[in-house]
Tab-separated table of C-alpha atoms in Angstrom:
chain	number	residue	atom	x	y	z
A	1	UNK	CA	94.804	87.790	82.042
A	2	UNK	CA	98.325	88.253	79.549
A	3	UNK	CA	98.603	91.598	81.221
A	4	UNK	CA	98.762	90.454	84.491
A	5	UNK	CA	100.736	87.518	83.315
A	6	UNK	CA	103.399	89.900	82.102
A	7	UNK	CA	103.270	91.605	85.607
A	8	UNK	CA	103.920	88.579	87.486
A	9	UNK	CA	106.913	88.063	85.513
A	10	UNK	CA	107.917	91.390	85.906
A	11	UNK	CA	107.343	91.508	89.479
A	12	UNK	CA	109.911	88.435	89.617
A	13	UNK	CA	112.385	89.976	87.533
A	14	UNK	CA	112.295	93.463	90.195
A	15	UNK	CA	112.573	91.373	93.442
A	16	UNK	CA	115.265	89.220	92.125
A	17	UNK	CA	117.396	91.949	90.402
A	18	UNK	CA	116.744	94.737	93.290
A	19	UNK	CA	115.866	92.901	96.896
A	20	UNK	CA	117.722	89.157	95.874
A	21	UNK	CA	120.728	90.432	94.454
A	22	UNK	CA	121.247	93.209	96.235
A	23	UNK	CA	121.638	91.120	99.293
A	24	UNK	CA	123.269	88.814	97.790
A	25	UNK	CA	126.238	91.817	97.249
A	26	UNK	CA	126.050	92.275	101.128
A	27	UNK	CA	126.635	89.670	101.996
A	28	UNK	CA	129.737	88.912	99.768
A	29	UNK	CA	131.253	92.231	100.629
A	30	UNK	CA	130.938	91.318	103.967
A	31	UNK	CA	128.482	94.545	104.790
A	32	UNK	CA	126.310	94.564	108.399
A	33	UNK	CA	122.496	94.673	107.251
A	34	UNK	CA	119.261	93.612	108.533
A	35	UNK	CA	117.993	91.031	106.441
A	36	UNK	CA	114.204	91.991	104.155
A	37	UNK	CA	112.238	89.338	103.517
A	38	UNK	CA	110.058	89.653	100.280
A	39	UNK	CA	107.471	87.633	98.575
A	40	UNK	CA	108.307	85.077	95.826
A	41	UNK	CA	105.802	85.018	93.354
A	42	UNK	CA	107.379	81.917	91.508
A	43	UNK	CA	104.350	79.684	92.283
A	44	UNK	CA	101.737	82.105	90.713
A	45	UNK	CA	103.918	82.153	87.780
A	46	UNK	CA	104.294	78.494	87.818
A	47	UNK	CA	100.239	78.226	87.994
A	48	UNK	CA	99.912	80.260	84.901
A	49	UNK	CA	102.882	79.102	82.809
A	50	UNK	CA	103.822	75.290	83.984
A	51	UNK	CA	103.897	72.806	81.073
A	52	UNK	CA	100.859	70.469	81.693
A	53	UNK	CA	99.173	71.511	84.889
A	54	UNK	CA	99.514	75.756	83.813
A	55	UNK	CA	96.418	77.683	83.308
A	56	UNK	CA	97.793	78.244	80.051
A	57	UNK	CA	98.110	74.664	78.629
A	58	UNK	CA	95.301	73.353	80.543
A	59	UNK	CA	93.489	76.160	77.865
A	60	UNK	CA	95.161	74.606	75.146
A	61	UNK	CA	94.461	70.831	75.867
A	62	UNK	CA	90.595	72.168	76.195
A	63	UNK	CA	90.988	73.989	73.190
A	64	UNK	CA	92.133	71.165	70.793
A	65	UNK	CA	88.803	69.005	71.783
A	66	UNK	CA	86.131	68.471	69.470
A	67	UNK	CA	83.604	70.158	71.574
A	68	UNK	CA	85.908	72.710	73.911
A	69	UNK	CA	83.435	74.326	76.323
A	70	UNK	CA	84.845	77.540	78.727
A	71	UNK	CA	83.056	75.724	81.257
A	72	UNK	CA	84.801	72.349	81.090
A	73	UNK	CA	87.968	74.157	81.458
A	74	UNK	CA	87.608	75.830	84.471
A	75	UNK	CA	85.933	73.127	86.264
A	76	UNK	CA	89.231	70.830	85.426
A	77	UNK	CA	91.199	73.876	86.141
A	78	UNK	CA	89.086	73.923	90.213
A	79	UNK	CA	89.874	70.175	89.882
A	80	UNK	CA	93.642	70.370	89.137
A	81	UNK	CA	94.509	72.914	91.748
A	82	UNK	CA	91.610	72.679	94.192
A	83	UNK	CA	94.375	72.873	97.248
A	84	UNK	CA	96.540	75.674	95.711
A	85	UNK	CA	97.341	78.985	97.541
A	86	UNK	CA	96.682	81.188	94.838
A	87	UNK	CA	93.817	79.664	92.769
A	88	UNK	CA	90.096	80.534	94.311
A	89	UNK	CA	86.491	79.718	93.423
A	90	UNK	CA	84.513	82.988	92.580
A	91	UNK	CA	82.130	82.789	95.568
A	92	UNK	CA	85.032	83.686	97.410
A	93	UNK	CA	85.009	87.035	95.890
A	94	UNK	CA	84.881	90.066	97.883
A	95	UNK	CA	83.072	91.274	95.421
A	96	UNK	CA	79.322	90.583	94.999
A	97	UNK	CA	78.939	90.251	91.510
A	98	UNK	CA	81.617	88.051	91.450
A	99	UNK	CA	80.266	85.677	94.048
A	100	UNK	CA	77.270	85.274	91.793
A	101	UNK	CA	79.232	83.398	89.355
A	102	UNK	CA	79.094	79.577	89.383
A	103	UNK	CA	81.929	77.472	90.012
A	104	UNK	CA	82.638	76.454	86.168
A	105	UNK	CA	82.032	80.397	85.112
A	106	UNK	CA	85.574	81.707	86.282
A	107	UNK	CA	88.513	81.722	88.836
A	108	UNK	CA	90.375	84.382	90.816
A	109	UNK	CA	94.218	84.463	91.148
A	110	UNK	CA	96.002	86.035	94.179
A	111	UNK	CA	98.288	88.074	92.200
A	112	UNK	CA	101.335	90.087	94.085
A	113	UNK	CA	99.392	92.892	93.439
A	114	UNK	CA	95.929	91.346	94.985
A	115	UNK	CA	93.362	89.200	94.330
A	116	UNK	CA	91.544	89.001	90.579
A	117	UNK	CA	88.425	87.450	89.254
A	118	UNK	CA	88.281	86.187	85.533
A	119	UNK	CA	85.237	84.806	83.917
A	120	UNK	CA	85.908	82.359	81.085
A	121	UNK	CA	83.258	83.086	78.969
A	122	UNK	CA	84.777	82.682	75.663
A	123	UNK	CA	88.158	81.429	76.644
A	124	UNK	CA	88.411	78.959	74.463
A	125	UNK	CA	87.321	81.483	71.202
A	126	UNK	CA	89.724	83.778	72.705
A	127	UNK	CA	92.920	81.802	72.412
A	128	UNK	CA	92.284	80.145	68.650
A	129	UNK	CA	94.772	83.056	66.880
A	130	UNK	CA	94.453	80.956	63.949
A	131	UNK	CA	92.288	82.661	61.089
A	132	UNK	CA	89.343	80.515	59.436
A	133	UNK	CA	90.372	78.631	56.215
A	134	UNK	CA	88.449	81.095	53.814
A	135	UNK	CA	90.320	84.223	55.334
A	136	UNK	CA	93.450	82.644	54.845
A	137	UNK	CA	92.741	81.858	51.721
A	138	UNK	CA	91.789	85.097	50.399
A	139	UNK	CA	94.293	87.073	52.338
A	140	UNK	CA	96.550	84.550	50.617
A	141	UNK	CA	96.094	85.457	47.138
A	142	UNK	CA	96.418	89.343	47.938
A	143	UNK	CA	97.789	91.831	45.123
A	144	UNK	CA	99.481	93.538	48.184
A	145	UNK	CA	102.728	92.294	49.405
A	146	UNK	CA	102.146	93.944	52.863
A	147	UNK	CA	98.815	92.242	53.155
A	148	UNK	CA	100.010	89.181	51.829
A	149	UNK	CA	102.555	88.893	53.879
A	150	UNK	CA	100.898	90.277	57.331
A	151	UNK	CA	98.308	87.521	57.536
A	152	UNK	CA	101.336	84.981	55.983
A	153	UNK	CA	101.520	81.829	58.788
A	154	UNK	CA	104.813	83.258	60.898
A	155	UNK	CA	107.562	80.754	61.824
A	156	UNK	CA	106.471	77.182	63.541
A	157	UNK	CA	103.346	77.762	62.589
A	158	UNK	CA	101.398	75.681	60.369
A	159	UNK	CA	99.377	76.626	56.911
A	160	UNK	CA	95.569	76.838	57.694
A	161	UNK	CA	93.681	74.115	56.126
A	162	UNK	CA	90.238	73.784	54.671
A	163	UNK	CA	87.828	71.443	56.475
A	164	UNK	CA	90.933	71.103	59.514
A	165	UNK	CA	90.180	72.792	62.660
A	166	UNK	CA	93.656	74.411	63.348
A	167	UNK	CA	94.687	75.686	67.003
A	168	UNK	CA	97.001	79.014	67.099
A	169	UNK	CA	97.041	79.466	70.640
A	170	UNK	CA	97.575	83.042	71.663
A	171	UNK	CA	98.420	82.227	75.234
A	172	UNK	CA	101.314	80.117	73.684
A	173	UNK	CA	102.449	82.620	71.270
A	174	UNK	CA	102.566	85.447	74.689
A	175	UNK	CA	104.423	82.850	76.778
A	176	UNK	CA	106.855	82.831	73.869
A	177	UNK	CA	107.235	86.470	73.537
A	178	UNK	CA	107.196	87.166	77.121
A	179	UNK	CA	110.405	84.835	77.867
A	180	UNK	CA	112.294	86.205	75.122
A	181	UNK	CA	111.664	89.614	76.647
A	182	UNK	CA	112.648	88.391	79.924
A	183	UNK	CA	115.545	86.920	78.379
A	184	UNK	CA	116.743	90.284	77.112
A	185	UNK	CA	115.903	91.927	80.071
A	186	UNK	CA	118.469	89.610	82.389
A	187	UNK	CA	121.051	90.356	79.587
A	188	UNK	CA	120.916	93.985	80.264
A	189	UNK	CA	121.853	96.685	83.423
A	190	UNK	CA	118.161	97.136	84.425
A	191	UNK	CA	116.877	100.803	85.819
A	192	UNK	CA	113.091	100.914	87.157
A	193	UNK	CA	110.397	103.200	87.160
A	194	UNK	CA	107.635	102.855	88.931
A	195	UNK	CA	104.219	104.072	88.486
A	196	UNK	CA	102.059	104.843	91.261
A	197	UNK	CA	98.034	105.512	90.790
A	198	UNK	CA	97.242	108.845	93.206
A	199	UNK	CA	93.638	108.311	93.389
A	200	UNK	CA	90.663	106.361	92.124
A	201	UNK	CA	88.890	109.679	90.747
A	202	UNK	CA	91.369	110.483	88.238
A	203	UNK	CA	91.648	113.911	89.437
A	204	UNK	CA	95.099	115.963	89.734
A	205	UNK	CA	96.572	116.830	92.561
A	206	UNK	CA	94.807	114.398	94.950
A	207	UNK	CA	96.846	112.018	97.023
A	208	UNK	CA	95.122	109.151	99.058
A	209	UNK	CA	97.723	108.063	101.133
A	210	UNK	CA	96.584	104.787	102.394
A	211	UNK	CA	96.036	103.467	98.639
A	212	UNK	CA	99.364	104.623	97.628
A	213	UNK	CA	101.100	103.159	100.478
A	214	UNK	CA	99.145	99.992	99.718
A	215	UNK	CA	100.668	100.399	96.265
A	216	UNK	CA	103.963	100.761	97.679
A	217	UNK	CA	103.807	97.613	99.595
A	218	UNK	CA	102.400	95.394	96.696
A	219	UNK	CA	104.981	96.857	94.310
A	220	UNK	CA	108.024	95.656	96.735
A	221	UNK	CA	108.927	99.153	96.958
A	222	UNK	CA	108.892	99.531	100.825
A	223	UNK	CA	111.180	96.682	101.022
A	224	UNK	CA	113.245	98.339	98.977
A	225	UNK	CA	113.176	101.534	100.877
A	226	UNK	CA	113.786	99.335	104.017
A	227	UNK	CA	116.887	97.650	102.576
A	228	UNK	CA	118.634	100.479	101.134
A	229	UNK	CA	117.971	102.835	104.243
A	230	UNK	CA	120.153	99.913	106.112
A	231	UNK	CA	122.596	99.173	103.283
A	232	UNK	CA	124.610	101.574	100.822
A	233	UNK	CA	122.518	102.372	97.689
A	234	UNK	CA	125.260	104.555	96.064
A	235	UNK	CA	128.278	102.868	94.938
A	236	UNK	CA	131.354	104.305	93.226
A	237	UNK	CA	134.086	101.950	91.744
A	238	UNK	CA	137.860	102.645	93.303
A	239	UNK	CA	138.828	103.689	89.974
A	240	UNK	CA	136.299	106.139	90.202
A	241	UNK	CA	137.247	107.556	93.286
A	242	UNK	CA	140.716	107.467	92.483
A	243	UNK	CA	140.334	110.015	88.715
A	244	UNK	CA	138.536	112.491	90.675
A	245	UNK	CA	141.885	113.048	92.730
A	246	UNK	CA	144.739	111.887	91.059
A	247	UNK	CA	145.630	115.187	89.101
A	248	UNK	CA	145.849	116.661	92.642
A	249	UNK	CA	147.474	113.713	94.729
A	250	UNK	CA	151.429	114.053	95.282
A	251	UNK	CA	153.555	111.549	93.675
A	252	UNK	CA	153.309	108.898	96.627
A	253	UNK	CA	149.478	108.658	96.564
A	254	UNK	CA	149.589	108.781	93.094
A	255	UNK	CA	151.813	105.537	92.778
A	256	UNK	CA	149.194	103.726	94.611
A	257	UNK	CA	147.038	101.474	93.082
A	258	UNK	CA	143.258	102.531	93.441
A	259	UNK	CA	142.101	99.915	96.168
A	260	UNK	CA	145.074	100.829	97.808
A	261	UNK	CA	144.543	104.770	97.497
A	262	UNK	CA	140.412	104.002	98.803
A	263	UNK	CA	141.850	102.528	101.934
A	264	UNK	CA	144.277	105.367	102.691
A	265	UNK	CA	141.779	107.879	102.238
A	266	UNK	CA	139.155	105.884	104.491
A	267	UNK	CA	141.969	105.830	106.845
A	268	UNK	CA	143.003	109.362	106.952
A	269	UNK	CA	138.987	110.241	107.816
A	270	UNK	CA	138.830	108.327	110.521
A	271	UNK	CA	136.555	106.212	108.868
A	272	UNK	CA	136.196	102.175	109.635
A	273	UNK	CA	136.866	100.544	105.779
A	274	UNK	CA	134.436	97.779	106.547
């Protein structure tokens, strides 16, 4: 469910920084281009990760209950967003084992990349992170300093405490990390790779074609394809342009500024500047 999490978010980061943006540069530099729609992903993300009503702190509200039960959780989690898009009941599975499950035993999001089915079985043991009181202890009073210091309570978190049921959650502490990753990722230039699964029988050299190009399209990357083909993918600053010839430019080119010298040399190809 984190990994998929961490896609969504990723997903979001690629369509804004590639398809959003990207238009957004057309549009200012006043470039002729048909418009590519994309899908915004922001309300699965908001499903998952929204203070309150999330996935994620709906698990931790369950969680900090004197008798948590997987089961109560999901059936408040059907109840809480029985109308949205991208939350399903399990008998709406495509898949049959799936549609055996009763209504309290999972969910399925519509994720970009298609529909998934998660059974909550052990949810609620799954987020507690927090060690038991006797662990902590003993890892506590460790001769080791790496030992003692690995299993040490890390920053805003509080000491374990005998007899105290204590709630770590896990889906907390990977929202955390997650946003500070995406907050160092919009810091940065950005350059993607993207992987692309041949075939379902893990075999070399075999290509199914209609699940790649289904990959394609989940990944954004047709739109892509379809924006750049109408747009200008390569760029190269006037400055650039202008190095590459001034050591061979007489003196009155030379003088000219390098927007200036762009223009000139669109001009003396026969070539329409806009």
């Amino acid at each position: 469910f984190c990994i998929n999490y961490c896609n969504e978010k990723l997903q979001q980061f690629f369509n804004i920084r590639v398809l959003k943006d990207e238009q957004e540069l057309y549009v200012r530099e006043s470039i002729k281009f048909k418009q590519v729609e994309f899908v915004d992903n922001q309300d699965c993300i908001d499903l998952i990760e929204a203070p309150k009503t999330g996935i994620l702190s709906m698990l931790d509200e369950e969680s900090k209950l004197p008798k948590a039960q997987d089961t109560s959780f999901t059936e408040k989690l059907h109840k809480s967003h029985k109308d949205h898009f991208r939350l399903q009941l399990p008998r709406k599975s495509k898949m049959s084992y799936y549609k055996s499950l009763r209504d309290n035993e999972g969910f399925i999001v519509r994720h970009f990349a298609g529909a998934v089915c998660y059974q909550t079985a052990e949810f609620i043991d799954k987020n507690n992170d927090a060690l038991t009181a006797d662990l902590a202890s003993l890892m506590k009073g460790a001769k080791d300093p790496f030992t003692k210091g690995m299993m040490s309570p890390k920053g805003g978190e509080d000491e374990v405490q005998k007899g105290k049921i204590t709630l770590v959650s896990l889906g907390n502490k990977f929202k955390k990390a997650l946003n500070s990753l995406m907050e160092k990722l919009n810091s940065t230039r950005s350059n993607f790779i993207r992987c692309i699964k041949p075939n379902q029988k893990m075999q070399p050299k075999l290509f199914t074609g209609g699940e790649i190009l289904s990959q394609l399209q989940c990944a954004g990357m047709v739109s892509v394809l379809d924006l750049m083909q109408g747009g200008f993918p390569s760029r190269t600053a006037f400055k650039d342009l202008y190095d590459m010839y001034k050591s061979s430019l007489p003196p009155v080119l030379a003088s000219l500024d390098p927007r200036t010298f762009a223009k000139a040399l669109f001009k003396a190809l026969g070539l329409n500047e806009d």
